[in-house]
mmCIF file of C-alpha atoms in Angstrom:
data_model
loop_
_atom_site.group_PDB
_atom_site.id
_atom_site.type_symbol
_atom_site.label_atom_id
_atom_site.label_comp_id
_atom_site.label_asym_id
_atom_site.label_seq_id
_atom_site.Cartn_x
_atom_site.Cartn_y
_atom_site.Cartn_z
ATOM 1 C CA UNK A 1 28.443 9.753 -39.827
ATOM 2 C CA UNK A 2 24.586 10.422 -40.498
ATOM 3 C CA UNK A 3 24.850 9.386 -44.174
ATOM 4 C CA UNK A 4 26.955 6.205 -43.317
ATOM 5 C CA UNK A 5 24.000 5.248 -40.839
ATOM 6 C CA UNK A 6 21.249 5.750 -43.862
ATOM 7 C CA UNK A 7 19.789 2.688 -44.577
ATOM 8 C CA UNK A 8 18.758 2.074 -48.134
ATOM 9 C CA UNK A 9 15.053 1.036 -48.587
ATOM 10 C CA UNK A 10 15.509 -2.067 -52.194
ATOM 11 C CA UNK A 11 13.837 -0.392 -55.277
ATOM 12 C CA UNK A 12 10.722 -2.999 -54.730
ATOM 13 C CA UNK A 13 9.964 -1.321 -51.503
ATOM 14 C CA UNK A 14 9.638 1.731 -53.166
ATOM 15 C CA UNK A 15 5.798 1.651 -52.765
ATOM 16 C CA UNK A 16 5.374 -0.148 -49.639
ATOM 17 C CA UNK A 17 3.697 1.475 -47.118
ATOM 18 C CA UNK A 18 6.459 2.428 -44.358
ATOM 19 C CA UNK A 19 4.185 3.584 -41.053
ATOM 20 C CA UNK A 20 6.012 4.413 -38.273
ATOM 21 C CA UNK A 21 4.561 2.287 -35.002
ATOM 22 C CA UNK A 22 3.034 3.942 -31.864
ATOM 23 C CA UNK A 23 5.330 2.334 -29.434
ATOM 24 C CA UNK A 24 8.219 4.285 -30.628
ATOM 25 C CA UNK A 25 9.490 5.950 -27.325
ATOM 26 C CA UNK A 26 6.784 6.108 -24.437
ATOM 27 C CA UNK A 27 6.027 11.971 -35.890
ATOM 28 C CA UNK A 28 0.505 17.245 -43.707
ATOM 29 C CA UNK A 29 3.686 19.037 -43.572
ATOM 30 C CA UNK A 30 3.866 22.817 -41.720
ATOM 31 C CA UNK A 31 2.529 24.234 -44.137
ATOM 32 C CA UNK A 32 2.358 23.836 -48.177
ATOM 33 C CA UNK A 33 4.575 27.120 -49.085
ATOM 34 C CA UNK A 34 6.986 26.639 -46.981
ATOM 35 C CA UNK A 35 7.336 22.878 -47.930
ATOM 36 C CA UNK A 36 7.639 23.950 -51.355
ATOM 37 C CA UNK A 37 10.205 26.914 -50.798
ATOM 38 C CA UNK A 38 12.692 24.336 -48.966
ATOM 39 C CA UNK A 39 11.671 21.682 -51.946
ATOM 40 C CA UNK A 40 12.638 24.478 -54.272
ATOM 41 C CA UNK A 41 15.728 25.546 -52.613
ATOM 42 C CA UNK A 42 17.154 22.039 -52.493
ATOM 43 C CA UNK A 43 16.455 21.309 -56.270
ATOM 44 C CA UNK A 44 18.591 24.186 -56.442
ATOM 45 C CA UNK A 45 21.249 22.626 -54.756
ATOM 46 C CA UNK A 46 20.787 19.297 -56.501
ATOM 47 C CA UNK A 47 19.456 18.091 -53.393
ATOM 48 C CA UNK A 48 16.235 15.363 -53.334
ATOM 49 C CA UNK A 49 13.324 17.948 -52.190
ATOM 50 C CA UNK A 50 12.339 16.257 -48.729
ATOM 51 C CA UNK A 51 16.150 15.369 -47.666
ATOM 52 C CA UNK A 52 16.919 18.995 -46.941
ATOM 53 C CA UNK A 53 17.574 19.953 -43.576
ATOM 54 C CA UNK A 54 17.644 15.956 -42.510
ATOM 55 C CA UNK A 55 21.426 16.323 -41.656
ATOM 56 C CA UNK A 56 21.926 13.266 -44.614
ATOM 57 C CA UNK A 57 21.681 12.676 -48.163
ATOM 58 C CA UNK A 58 21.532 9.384 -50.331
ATOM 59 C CA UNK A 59 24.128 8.936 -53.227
ATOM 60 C CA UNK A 60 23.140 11.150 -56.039
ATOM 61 C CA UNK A 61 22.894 7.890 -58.138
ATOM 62 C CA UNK A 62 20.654 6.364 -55.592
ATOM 63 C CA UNK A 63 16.819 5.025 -57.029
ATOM 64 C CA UNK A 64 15.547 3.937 -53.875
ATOM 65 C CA UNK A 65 14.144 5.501 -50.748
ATOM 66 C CA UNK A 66 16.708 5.592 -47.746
ATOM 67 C CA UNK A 67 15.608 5.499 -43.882
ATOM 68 C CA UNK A 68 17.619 7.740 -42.060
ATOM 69 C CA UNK A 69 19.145 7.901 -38.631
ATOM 70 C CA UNK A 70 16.140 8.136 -35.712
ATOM 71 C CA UNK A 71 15.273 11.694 -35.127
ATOM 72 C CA UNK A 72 16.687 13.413 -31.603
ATOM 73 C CA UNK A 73 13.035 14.559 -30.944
ATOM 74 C CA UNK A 74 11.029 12.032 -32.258
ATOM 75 C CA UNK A 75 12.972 8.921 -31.679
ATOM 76 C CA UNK A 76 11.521 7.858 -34.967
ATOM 77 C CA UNK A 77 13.468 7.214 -38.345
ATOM 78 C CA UNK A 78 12.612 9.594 -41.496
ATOM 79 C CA UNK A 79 12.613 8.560 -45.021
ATOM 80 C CA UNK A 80 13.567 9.950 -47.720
ATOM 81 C CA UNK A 81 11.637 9.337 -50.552
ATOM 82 C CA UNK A 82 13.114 8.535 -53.839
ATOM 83 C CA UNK A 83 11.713 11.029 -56.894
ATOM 84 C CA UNK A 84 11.646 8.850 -60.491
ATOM 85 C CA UNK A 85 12.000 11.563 -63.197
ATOM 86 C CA UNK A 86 9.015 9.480 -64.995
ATOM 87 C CA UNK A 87 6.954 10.010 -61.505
ATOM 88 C CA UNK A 88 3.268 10.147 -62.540
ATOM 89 C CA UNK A 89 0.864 12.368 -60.952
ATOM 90 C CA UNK A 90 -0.874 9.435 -59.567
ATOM 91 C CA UNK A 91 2.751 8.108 -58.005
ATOM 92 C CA UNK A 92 3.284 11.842 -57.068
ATOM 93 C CA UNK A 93 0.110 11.127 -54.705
ATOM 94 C CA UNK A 94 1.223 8.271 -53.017
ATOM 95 C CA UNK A 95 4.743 9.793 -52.232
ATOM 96 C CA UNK A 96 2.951 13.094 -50.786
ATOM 97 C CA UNK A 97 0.499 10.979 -49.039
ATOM 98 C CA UNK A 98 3.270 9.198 -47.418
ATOM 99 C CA UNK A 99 5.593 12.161 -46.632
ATOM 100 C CA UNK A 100 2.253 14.197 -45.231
ATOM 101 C CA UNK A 101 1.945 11.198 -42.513
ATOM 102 C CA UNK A 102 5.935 11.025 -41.764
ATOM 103 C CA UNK A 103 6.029 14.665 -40.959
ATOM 104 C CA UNK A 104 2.066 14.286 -38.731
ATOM 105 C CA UNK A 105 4.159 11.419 -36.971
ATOM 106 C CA UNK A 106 7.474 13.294 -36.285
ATOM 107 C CA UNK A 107 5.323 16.440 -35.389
ATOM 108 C CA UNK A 108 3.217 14.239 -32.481
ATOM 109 C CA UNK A 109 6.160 11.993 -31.242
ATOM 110 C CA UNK A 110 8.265 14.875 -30.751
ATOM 111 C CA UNK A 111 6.039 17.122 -29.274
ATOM 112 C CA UNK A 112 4.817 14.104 -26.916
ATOM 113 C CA UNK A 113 8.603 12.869 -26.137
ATOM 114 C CA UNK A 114 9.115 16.590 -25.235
ATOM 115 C CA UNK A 115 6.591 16.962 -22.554
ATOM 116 C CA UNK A 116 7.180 13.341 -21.238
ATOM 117 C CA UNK A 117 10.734 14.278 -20.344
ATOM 118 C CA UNK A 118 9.590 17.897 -18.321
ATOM 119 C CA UNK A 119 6.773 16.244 -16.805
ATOM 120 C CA UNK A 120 8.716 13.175 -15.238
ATOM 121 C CA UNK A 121 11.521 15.878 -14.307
ATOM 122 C CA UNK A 122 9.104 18.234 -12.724
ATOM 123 C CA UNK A 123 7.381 15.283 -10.896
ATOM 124 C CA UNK A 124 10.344 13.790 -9.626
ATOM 125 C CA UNK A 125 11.175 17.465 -8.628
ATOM 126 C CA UNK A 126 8.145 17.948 -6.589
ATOM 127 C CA UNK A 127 8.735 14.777 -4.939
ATOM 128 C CA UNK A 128 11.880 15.188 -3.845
ATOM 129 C CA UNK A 129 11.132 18.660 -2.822
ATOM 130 C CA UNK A 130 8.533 17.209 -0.539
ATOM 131 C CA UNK A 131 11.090 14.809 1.686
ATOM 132 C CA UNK A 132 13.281 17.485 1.705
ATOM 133 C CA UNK A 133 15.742 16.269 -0.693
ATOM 134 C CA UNK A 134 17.657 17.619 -3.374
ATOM 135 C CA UNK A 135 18.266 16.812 -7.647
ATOM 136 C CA UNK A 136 21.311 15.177 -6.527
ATOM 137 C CA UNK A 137 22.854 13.557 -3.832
ATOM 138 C CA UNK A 138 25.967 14.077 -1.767
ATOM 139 C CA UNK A 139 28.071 11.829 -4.717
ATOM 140 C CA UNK A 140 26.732 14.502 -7.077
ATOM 141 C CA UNK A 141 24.380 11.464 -8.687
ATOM 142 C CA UNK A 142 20.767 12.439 -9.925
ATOM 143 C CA UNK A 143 18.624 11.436 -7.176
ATOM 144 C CA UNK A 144 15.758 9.184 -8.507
ATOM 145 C CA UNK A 145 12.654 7.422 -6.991
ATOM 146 C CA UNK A 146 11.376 4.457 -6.418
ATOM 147 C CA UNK A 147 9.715 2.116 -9.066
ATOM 148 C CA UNK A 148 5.677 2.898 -7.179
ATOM 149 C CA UNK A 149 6.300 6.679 -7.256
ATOM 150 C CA UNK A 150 6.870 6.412 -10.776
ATOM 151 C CA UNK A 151 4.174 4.666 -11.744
ATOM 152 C CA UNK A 152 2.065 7.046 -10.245
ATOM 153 C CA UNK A 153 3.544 9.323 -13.093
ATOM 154 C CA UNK A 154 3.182 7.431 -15.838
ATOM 155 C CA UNK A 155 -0.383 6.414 -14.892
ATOM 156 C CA UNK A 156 -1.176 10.195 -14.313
ATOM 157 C CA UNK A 157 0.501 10.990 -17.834
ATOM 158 C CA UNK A 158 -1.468 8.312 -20.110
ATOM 159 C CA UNK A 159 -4.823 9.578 -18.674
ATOM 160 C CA UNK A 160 -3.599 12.821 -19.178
ATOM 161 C CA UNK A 161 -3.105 12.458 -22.635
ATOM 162 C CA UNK A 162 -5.538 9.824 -23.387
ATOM 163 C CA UNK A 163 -7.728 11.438 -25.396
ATOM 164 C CA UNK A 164 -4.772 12.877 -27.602
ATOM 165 C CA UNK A 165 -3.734 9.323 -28.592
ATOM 166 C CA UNK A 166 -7.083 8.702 -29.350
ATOM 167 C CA UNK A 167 -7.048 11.528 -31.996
ATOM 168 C CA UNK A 168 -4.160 10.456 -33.246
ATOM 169 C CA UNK A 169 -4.652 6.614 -33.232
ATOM 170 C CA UNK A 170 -7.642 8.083 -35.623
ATOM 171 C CA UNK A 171 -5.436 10.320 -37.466
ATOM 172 C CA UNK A 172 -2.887 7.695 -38.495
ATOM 173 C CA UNK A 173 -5.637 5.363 -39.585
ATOM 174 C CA UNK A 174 -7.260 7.503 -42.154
ATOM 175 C CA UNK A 175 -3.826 8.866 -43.434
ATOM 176 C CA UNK A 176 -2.576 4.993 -44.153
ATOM 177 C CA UNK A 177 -5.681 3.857 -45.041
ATOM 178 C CA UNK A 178 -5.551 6.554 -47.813
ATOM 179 C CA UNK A 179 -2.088 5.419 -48.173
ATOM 180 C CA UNK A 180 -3.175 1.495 -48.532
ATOM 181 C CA UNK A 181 -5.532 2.930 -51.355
ATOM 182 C CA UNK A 182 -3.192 5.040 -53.484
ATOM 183 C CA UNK A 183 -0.774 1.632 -53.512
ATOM 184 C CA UNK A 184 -3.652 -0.484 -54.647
ATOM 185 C CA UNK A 185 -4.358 2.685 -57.661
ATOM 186 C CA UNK A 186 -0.525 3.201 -58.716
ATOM 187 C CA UNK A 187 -0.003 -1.011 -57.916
ATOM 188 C CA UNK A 188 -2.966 -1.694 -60.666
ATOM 189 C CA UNK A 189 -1.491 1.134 -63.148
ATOM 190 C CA UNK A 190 2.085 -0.358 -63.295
ATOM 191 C CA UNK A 191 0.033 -4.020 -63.679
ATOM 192 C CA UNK A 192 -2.017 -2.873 -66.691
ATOM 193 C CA UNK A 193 1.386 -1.030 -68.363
ATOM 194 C CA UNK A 194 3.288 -3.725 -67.483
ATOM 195 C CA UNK A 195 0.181 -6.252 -69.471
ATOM 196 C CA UNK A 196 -0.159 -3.418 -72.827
ATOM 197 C CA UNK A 197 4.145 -3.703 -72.750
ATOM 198 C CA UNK A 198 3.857 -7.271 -73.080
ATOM 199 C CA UNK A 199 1.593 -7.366 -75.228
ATOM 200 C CA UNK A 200 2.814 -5.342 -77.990
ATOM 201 C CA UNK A 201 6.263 -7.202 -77.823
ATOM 202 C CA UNK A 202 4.457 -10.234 -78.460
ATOM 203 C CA UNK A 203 2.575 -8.584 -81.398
ATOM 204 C CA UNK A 204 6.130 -7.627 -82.480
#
């Protein structure tokens, strides 16, 4: 059911710049070795290196990046990046730029979506403690407050974590502003090939 909800990204996108937005739900990989040891262990299985452990695959006779289903964690959608067998090192740049800043955006939104969802439970806890009420009422429904209590969460949250989504407000604009540049390199390097190809048929 994963796979059939995969959404195929046309071969002309293949070097667009795909950032994830900030308002999803309010994601530099782990590390290099192990990045390459689950890279290596889905070449083995004729997998595409950054689909493994995704929970979906693209058709093996796919040649274009696919945006899977949104993450459970995250809330955000992760691509899987399509690997030419002609892929230059310069193109081999861009793609690692761009998988580097998927996995820097799952890593934040999940950890953030995580401690959203036990803060506003252990608030709501604590208030309802206080009046003397329980979790849930006599219906067995989830007790819940009022629209003014909340927002005394959510304002106490944002300041709390204010100067984290500064960081990474920072963070995500140097990573696609490296991006942005490694499109304009690979963009004028498929130009001048495409210019010399010309060329020498018209030589020809």
């Amino acid at each position: 059911m994963a796979a059939a909800r995969a959404l195929r990204v046309g071969g002309g996108c293949r070097g667009r710049l795909l950032a994830s937005s900030a308002s999803s739900s309010s994601a530099s990989s782990a590390s290099s070795s192990s990045a390459s040891s689950a890279g290596g262990r889905a070449a083995e299985r004729g997998e595409r290196p950054d689909s493994a452990g995704l929970g979906f695959r693209p058709p093996a006779h796919s040649h274009s990046d696919w945006i899977g289903p949104p993450d459970k964690h995250s809330n955000l959608r992760p691509i899987i990046f399509y690997v030419p067998p002609e892929e230059s090192a310069l193109e081999r740049r861009l793609r690692e730029a761009r998988q580097e800043a998927q996995a820097s955006n799952q890593r934040f939104w999940a950890r953030h979506n995580r401690a959203f969802h036990q803060e506003k439970e252990e608030f709501i806890y604590s208030r309802l403690k206080a009046k003397g009420l329980e979790m849930r009422d006599e219906s067995g429904q989830k007790a819940t407050l009022n629209a003014e209590e909340m927002a005394d969460f959510y304002k106490d949250f944002l300041s709390k974590n204010f100067k984290k989504h500064l960081q990474y407000n920072r963070d995500w604009y140097k990573r696609n502003f490296r991006i942005t540049f490694l499109m304009g390199q690979v963009a004028l390097v498929r130009a001048l090939r495409w210019l010399r190809r010309r060329k020498k048929n018209v030589e020809q």
